[in-house]
CSV table of C-alpha atoms in Angstrom, one decimal:
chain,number,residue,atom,x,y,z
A,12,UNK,CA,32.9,4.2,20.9
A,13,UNK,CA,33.5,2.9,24.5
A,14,UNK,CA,32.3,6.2,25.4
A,15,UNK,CA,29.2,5.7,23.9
A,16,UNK,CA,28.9,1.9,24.7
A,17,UNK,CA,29.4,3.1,28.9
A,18,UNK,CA,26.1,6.0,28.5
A,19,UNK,CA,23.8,3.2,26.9
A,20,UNK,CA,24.6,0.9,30.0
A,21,UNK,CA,24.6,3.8,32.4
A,22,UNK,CA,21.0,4.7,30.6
A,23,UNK,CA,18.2,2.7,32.3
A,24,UNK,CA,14.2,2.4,31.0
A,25,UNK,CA,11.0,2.1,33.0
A,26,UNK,CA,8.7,-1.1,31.5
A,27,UNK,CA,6.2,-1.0,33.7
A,28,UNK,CA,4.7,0.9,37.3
A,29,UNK,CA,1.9,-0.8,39.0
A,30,UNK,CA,0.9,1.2,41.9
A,31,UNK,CA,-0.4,-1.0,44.4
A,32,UNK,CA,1.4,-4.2,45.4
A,33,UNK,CA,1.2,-6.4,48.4
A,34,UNK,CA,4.8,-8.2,50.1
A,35,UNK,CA,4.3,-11.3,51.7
A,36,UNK,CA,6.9,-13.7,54.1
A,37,UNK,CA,7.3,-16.9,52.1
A,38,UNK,CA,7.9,-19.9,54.0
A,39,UNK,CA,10.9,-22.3,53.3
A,40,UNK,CA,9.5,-24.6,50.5
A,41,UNK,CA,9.4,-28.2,51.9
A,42,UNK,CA,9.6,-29.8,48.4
A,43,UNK,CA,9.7,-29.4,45.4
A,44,UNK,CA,6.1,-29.0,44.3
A,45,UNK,CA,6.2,-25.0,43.7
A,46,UNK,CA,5.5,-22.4,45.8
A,47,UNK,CA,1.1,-22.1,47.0
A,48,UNK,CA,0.0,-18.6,48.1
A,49,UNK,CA,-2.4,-19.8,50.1
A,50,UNK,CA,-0.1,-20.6,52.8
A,51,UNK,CA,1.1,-16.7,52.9
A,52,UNK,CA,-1.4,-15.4,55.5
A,53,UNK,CA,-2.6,-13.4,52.3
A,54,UNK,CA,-5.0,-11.2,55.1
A,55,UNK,CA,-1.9,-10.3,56.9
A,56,UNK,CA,1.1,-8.6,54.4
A,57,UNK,CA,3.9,-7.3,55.8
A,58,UNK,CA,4.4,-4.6,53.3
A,59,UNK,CA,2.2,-2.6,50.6
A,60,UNK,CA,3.5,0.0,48.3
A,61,UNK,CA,4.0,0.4,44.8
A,62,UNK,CA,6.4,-1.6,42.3
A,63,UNK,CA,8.3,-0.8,39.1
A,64,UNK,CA,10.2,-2.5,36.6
A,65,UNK,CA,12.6,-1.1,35.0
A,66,UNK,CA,16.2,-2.1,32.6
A,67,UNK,CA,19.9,-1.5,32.3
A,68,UNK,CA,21.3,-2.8,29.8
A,69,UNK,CA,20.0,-6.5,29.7
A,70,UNK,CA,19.0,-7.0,33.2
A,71,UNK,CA,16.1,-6.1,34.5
A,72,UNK,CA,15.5,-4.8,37.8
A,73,UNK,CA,12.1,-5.4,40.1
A,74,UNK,CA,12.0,-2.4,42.6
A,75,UNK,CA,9.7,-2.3,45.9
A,76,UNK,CA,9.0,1.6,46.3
A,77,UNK,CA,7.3,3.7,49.1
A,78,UNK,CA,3.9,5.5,47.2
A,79,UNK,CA,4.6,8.7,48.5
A,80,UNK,CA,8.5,9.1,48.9
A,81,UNK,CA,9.4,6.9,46.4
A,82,UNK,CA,12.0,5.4,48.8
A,83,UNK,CA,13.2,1.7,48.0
A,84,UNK,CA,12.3,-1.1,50.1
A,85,UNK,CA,13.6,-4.4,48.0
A,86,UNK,CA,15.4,-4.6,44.9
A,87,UNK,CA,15.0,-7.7,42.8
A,88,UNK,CA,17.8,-7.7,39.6
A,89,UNK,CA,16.4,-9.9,37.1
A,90,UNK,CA,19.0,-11.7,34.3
A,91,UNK,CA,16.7,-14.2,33.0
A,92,UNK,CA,13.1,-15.0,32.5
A,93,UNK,CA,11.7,-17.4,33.5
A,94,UNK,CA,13.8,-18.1,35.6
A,95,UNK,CA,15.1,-18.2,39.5
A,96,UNK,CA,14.6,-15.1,40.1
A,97,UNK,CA,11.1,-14.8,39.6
A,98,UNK,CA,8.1,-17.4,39.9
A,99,UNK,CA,4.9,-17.9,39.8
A,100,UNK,CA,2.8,-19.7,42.6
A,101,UNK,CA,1.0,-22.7,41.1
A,102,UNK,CA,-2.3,-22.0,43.0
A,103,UNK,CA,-2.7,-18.6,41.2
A,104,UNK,CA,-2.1,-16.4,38.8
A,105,UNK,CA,-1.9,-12.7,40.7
A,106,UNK,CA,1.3,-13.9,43.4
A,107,UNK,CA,5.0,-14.6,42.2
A,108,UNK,CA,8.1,-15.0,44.7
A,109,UNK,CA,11.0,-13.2,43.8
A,110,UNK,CA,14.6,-13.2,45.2
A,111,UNK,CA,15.5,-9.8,46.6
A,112,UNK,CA,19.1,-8.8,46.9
A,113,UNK,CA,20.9,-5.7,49.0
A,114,UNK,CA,24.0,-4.2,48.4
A,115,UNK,CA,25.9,-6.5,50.3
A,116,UNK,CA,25.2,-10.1,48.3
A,117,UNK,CA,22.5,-10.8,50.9
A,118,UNK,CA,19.9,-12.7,49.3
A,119,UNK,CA,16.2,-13.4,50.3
A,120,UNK,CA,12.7,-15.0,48.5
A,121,UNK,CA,9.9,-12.7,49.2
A,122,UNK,CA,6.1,-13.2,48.1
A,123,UNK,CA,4.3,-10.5,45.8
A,124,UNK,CA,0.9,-9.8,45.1
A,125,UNK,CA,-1.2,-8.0,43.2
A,126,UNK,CA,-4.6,-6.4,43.8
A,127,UNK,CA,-5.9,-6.8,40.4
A,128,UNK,CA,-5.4,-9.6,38.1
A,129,UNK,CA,-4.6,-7.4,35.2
A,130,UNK,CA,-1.5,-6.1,36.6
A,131,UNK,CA,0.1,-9.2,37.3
A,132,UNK,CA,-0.6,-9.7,33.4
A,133,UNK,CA,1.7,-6.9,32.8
A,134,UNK,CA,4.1,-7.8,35.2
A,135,UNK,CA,4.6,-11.0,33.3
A,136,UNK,CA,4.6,-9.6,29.7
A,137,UNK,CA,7.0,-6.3,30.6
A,138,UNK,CA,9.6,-9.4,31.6
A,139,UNK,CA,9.0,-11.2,28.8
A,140,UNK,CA,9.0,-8.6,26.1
A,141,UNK,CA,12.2,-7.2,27.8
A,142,UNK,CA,14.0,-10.6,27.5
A,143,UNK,CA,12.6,-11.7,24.3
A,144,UNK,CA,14.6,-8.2,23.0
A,145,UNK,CA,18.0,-9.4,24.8
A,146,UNK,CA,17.6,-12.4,22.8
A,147,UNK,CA,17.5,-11.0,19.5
A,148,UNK,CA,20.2,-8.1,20.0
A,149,UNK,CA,22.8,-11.2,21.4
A,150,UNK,CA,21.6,-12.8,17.6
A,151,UNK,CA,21.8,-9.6,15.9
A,152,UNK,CA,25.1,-9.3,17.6
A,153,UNK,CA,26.7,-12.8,16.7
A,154,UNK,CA,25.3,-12.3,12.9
A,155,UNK,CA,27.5,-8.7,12.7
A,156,UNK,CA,30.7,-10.4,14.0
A,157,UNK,CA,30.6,-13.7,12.0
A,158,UNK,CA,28.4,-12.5,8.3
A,159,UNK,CA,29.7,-15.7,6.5
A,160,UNK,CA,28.3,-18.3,9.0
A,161,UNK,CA,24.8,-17.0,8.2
A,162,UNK,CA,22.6,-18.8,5.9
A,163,UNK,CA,23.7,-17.6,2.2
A,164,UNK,CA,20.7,-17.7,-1.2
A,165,UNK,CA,22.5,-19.8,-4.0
A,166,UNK,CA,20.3,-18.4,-7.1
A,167,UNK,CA,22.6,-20.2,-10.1
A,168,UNK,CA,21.0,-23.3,-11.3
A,169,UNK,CA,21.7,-26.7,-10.7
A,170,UNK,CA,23.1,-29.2,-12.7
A,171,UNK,CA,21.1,-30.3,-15.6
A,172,UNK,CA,18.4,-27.6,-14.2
A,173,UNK,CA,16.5,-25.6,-17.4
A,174,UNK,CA,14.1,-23.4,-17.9
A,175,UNK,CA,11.5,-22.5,-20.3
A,176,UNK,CA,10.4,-19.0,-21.9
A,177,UNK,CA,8.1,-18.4,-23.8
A,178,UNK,CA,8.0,-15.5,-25.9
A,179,UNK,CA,5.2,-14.1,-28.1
A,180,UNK,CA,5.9,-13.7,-31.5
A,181,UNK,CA,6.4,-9.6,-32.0
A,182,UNK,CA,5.2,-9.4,-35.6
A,183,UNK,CA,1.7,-9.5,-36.6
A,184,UNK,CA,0.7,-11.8,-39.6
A,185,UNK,CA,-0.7,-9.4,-42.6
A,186,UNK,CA,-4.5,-9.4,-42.2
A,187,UNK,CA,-4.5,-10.3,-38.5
A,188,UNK,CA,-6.7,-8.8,-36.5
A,189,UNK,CA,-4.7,-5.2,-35.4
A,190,UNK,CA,-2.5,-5.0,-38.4
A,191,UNK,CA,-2.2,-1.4,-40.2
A,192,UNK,CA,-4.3,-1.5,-43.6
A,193,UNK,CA,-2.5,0.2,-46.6
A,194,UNK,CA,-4.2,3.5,-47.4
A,195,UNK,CA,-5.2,3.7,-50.5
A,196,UNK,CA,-3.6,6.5,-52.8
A,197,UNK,CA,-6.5,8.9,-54.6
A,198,UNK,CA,-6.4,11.4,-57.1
A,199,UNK,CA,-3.6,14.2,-57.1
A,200,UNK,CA,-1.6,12.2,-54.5
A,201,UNK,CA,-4.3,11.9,-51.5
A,202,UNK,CA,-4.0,9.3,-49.2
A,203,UNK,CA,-7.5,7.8,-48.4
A,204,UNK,CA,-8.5,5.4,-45.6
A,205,UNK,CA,-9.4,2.0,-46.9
A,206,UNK,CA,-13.1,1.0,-46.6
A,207,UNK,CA,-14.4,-0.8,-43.7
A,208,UNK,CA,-14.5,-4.2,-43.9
A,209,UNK,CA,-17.6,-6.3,-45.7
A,210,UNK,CA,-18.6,-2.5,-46.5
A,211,UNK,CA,-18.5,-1.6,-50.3
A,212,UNK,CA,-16.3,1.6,-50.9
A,213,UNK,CA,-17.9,4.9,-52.9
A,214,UNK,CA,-16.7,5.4,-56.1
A,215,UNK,CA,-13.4,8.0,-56.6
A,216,UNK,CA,-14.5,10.3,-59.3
A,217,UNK,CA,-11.4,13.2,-60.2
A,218,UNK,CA,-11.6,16.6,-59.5
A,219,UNK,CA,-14.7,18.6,-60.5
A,220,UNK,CA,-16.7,15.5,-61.8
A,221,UNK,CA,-19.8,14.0,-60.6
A,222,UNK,CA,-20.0,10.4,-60.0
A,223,UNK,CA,-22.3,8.5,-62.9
A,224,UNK,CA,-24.1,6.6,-60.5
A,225,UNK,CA,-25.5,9.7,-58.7
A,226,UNK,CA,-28.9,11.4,-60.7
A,227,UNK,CA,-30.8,14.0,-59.8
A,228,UNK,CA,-33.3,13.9,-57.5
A,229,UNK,CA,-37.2,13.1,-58.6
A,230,UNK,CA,-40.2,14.8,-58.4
A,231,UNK,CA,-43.2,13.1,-56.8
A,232,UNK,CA,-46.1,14.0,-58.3
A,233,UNK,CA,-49.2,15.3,-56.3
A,234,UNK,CA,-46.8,16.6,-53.0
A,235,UNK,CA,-47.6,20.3,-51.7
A,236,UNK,CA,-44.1,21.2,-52.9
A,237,UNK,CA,-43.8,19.8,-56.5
A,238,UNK,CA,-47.5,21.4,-57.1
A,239,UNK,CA,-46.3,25.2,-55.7
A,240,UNK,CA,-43.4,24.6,-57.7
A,241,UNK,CA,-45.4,24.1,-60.5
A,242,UNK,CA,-47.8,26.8,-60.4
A,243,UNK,CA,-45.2,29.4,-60.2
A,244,UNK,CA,-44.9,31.7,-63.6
A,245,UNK,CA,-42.1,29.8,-66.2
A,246,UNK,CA,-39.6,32.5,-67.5
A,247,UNK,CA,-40.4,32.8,-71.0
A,248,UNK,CA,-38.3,30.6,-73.6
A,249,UNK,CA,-34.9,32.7,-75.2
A,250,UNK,CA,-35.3,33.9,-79.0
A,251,UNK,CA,-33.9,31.5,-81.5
A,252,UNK,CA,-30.3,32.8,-82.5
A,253,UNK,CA,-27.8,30.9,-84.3
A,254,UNK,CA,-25.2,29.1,-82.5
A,255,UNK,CA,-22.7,31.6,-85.3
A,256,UNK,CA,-24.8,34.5,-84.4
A,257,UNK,CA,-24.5,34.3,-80.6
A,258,UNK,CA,-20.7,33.2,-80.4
A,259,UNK,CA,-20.4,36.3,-83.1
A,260,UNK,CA,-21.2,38.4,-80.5
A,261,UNK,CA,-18.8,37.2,-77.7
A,262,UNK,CA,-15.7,36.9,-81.0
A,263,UNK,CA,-16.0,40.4,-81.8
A,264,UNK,CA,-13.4,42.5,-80.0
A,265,UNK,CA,-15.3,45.7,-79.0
A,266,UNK,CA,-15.4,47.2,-75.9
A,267,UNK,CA,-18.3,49.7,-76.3
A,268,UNK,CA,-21.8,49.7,-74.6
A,269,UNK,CA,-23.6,49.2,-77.5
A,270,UNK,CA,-21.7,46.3,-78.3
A,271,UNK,CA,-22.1,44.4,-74.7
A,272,UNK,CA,-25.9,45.7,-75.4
A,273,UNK,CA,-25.8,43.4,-78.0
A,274,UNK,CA,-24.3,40.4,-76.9
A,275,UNK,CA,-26.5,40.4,-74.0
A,276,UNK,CA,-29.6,40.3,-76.0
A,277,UNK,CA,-29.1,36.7,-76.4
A,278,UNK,CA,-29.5,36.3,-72.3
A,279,UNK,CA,-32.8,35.6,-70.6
A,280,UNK,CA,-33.8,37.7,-67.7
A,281,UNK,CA,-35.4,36.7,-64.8
């Protein structure tokens, strides 16, 4: 883990690269009103190159850099924002004076400008975006080694605290609206559906039998149908037979033609 905890320091992040920056000689300040760019000899810098912010850790480091070699003119380290480190000029809002440092705990306050106002936006948010993180790891941090100082949700209730529910009733009333209607139990065991309601339910006659109610159908006299119907040749009406002498003929018990001959004479042909 220390291992570990040593190659995250050792690791270190770009936030931002502008690529053209101007380096001013600041003047001592003569009170404490802020520092003014205007009194920088802004036509005259003594150094133009290239700048780049970038992090270790939790401070944040302001480097001066050659444009084509790369090689470092100033170093600012930067621990807290805003802060002395770096500042901004109170007559504008593209200069800030920093406080450059060498190896040797030498210290100096240089001016910096920047061609366009857009990157000295960025400048100014990279810093503050980079803090505002440090702030929240130290908070993460604090909450991970104490967990019971942190606020804690009490859910139980209070004393004397109720609460109401209110449950619909589950069972439906019999003849509610959406209740199951009893099927109705027809001949031979058949469940039926009930009939609809206000609707009046056709009769339940039993097997094989025709409902009263129901008649043939009528002719109407002086239609194109009922008159063809009519005018169509009647079979002519059966010989009289006795009702003794026609079941004679199915009673007997005789199998030959010319006693099926017989009993058929009592049939009319069509």
């Amino acid at each position: 883990m220390a291992a570990m905890a040593a190659e995250e320091e050792e690791y270190e992040a770009v936030l931002c690269v502008k690529p053209a920056v101007h380096v001013y000689r600041v003047p001592p300040r003569t009170s404490n009103r802020g520092y003014r760019a205007a009194e920088w000899q802004l036509e005259q810098p003594a150094w133009s190159g290239r700048l780049r912010i970038t992090a270790k850790g939790k401070t944040a480091f302001i480097k001066l850099e050659d444009k084509t070699s790369g090689e470092l003119f100033a170093q600012a380290p930067v621990e807290q924002f805003p802060g002395i480190a770096v500042e901004g000029v109170t007559d504008s809002s593209r200069y800030f004076v920093i406080r450059v440092e060498d190896g040797n705990g030498r210290r100096a306050f240089i001016g910096v400008g920047f061609v366009d106002r857009g990157d000295a936006f960025d400048f100014n948010v990279a810093l503050q975006d980079h803090f505002k993180w440090v702030r929240q790891q130290s908070e993460l941090t604090k909450e991970a080694e104490n967990p019971d100082q942190g606020p804690k949700l009490d859910l139980g209730f209070k004393e004397g605290q109720t609460i109401k529910l209110n449950i619909a009733n589950m069972k439906k009333k019999e003849g509610a609206p959406g209740s199951t209607r009893p099927r109705l139990a027809g001949p031979g065991g058949l469940s039926l559906l009930p009939p609809p309601p206000g609707g009046r339910s056709a009769p339940v006659c039993p097997s094989g039998e025709q409902p009263s109610s129901l008649s043939a159908p009528t002719q109407l006299p002086g239609t194109p149908i009922t008159d063809s119907l009519l005018s169509w040749p009647q079979p002519a009406a059966a010989p009289s037979a006795s009702a003794t002498d026609v079941w004679g003929d199915f009673t007997k018990a005789s199998g030959s033609p010319s006693n099926q001959t017989q009993a058929n004479t009592g049939w009319v042909q069509f």
